[in-house]
PDB file of C-alpha atoms in Angstrom:
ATOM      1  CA  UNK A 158       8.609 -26.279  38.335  1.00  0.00           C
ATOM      2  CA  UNK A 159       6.697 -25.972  41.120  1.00  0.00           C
ATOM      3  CA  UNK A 160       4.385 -27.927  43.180  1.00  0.00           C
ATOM      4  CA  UNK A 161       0.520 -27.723  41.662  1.00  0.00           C
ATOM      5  CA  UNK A 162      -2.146 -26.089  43.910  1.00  0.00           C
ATOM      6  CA  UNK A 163      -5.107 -27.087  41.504  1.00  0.00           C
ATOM      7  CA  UNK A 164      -5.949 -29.635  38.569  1.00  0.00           C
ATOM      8  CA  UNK A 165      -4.803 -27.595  35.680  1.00  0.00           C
ATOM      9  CA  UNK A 166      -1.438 -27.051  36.994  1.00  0.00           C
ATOM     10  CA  UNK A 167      -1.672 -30.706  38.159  1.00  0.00           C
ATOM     11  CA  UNK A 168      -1.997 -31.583  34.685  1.00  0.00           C
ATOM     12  CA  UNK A 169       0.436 -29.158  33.093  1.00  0.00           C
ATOM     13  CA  UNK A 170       3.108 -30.362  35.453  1.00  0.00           C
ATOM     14  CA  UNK A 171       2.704 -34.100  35.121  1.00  0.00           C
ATOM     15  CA  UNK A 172       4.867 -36.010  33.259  1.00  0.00           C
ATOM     16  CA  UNK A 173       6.665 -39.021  33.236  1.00  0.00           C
ATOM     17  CA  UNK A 174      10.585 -38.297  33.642  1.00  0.00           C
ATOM     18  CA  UNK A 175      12.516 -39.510  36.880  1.00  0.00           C
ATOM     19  CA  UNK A 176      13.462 -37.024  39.609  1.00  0.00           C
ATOM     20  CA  UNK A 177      17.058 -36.229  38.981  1.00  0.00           C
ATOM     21  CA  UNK A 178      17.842 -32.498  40.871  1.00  0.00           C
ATOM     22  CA  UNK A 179      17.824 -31.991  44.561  1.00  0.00           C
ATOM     23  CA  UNK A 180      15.457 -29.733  44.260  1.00  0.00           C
ATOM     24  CA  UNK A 181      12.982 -31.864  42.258  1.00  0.00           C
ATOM     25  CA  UNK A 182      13.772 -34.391  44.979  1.00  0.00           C
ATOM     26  CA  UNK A 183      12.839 -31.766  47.510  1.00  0.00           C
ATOM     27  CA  UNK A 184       9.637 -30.575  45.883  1.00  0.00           C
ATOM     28  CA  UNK A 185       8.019 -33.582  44.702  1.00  0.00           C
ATOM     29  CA  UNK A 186       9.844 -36.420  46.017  1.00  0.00           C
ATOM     30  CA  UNK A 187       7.152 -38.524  48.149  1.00  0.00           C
ATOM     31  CA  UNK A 188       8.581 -41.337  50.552  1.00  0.00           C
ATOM     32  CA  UNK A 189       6.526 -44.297  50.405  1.00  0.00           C
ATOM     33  CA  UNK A 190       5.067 -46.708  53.130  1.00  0.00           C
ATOM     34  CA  UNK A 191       6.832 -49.161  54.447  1.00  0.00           C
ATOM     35  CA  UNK A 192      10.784 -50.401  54.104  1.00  0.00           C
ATOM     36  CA  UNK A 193      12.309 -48.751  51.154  1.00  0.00           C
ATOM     37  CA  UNK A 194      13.459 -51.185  48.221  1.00  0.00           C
ATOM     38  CA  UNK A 195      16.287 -48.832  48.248  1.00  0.00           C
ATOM     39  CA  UNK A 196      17.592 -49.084  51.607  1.00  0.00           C
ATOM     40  CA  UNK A 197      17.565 -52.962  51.111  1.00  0.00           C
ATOM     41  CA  UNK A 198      19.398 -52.706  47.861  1.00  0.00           C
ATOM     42  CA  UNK A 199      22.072 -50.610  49.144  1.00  0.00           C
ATOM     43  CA  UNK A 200      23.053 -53.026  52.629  1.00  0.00           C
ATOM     44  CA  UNK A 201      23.020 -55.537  49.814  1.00  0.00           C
ATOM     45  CA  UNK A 202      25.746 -53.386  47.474  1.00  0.00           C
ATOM     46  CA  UNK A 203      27.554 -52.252  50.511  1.00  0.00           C
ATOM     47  CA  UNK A 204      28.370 -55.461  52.341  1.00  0.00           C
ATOM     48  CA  UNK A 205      28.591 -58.022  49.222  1.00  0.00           C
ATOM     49  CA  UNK A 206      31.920 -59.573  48.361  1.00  0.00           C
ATOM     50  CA  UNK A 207      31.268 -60.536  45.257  1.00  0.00           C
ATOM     51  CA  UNK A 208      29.747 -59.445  42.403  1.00  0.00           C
ATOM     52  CA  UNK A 209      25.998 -59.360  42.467  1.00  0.00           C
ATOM     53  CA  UNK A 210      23.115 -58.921  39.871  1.00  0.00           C
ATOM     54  CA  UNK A 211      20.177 -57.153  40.886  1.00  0.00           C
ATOM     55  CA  UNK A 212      16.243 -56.863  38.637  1.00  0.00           C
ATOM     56  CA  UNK A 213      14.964 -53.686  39.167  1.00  0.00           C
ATOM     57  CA  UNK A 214      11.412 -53.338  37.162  1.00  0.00           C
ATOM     58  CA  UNK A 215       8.392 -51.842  37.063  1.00  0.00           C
ATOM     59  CA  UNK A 216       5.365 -49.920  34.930  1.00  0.00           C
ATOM     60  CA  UNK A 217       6.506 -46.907  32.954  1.00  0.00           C
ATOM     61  CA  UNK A 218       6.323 -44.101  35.636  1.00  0.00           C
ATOM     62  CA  UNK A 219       6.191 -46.269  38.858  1.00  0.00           C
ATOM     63  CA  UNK A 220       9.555 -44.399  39.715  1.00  0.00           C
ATOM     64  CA  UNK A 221      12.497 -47.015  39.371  1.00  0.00           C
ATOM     65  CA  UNK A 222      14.816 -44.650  37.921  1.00  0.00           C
ATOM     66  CA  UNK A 223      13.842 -42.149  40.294  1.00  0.00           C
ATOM     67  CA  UNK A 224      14.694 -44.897  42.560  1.00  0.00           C
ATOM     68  CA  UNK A 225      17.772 -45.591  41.432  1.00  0.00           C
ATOM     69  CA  UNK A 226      19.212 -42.195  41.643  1.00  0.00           C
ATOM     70  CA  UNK A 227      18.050 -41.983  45.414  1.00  0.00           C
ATOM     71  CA  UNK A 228      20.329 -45.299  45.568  1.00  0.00           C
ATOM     72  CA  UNK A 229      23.247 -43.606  43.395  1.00  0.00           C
ATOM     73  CA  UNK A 230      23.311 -40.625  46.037  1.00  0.00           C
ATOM     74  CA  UNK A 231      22.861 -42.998  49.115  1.00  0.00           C
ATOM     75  CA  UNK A 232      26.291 -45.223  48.126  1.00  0.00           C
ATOM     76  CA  UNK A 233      29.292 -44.401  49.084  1.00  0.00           C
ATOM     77  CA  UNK A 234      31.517 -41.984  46.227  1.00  0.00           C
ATOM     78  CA  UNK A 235      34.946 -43.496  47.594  1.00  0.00           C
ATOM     79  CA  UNK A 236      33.869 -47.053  47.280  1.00  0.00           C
ATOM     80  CA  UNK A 237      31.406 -47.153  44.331  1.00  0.00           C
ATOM     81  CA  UNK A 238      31.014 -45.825  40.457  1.00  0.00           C
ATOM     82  CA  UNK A 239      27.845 -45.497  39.397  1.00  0.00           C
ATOM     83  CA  UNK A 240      27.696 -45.557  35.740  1.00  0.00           C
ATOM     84  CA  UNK A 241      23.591 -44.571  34.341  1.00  0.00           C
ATOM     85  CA  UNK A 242      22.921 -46.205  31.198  1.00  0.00           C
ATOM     86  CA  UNK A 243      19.810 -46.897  29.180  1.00  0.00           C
ATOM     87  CA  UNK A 244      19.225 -49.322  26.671  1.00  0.00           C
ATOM     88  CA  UNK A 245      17.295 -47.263  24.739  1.00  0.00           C
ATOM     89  CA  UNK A 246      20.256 -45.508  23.367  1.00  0.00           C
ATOM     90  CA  UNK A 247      21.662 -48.386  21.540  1.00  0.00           C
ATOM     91  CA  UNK A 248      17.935 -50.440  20.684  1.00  0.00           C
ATOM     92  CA  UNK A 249      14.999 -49.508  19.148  1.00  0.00           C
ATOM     93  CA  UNK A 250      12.724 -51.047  21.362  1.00  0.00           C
ATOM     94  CA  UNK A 251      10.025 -51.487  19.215  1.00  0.00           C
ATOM     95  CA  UNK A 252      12.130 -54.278  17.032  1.00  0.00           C
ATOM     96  CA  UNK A 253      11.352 -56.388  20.427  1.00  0.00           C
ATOM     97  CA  UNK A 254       8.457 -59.270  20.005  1.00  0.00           C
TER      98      UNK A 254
END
C-alpha cells in the first residue's frame, strides 16, 4: 500500500490494523512528540532483575500494538523472547459486562 496523495485514497487506505512490516513501518510509521513510551519501557525490560508487569492501553487504533512491535524489534534477540498473543483468540469479548 502506498502512502495517499488525496482524500479518496486517504480513505481507501485507512484502517485500523497495527504496523507489522518494515516497510509499513517505513511508509507510514510517524514518530511522535516528545519521549517515546517505548524507549522508557525497554530501559525498564533491559535493566530489571526481576520479573516485572507492565499496562499497556489505549483507544482502538491509538497504535499500542504498533507500539509494541517497535519495542519487540528494539530488545535484544539473545536476551529476550517475545511471545505476541491476543486475548481475543481464546474470549469472545463481547461475553464481558
Amino acid at each position: 500500500m502506498r502512502r495517499a496523495t488525496n482524500l479518496k485514497e486517504a480513505y481507501n487506505n485507512f484502517y485500523v490494523e497495527p504496523l507489522k512490516s518494515d516497510q509499513e513501518f517505513a511508509e507510514f510509521y510517524v514518530e511522535r512528540p516528545g519521549v517515546s513510551p517505548m524507549i522508557d519501557l525497554k530501559d525498564r525490560i533491559e535493566i530489571a532483575d526481576r520479573e516485572e508487569k507492565y499496562l499497556f492501553l489505549g483507544f482502538r487504533g491509538s497504535g499500542k500494538s504498533t507500539e509494541l512491535y517497535r519495542l519487540e524489534a528494539a530488545l535484544d534477540e539473545n536476551r529476550f523472547i517475545v511471545v505476541n498473543y491476543s486475548i481475543r483468540d481464546d474470549l469472545n469479548l463481547s461475553d464481558f459486562d
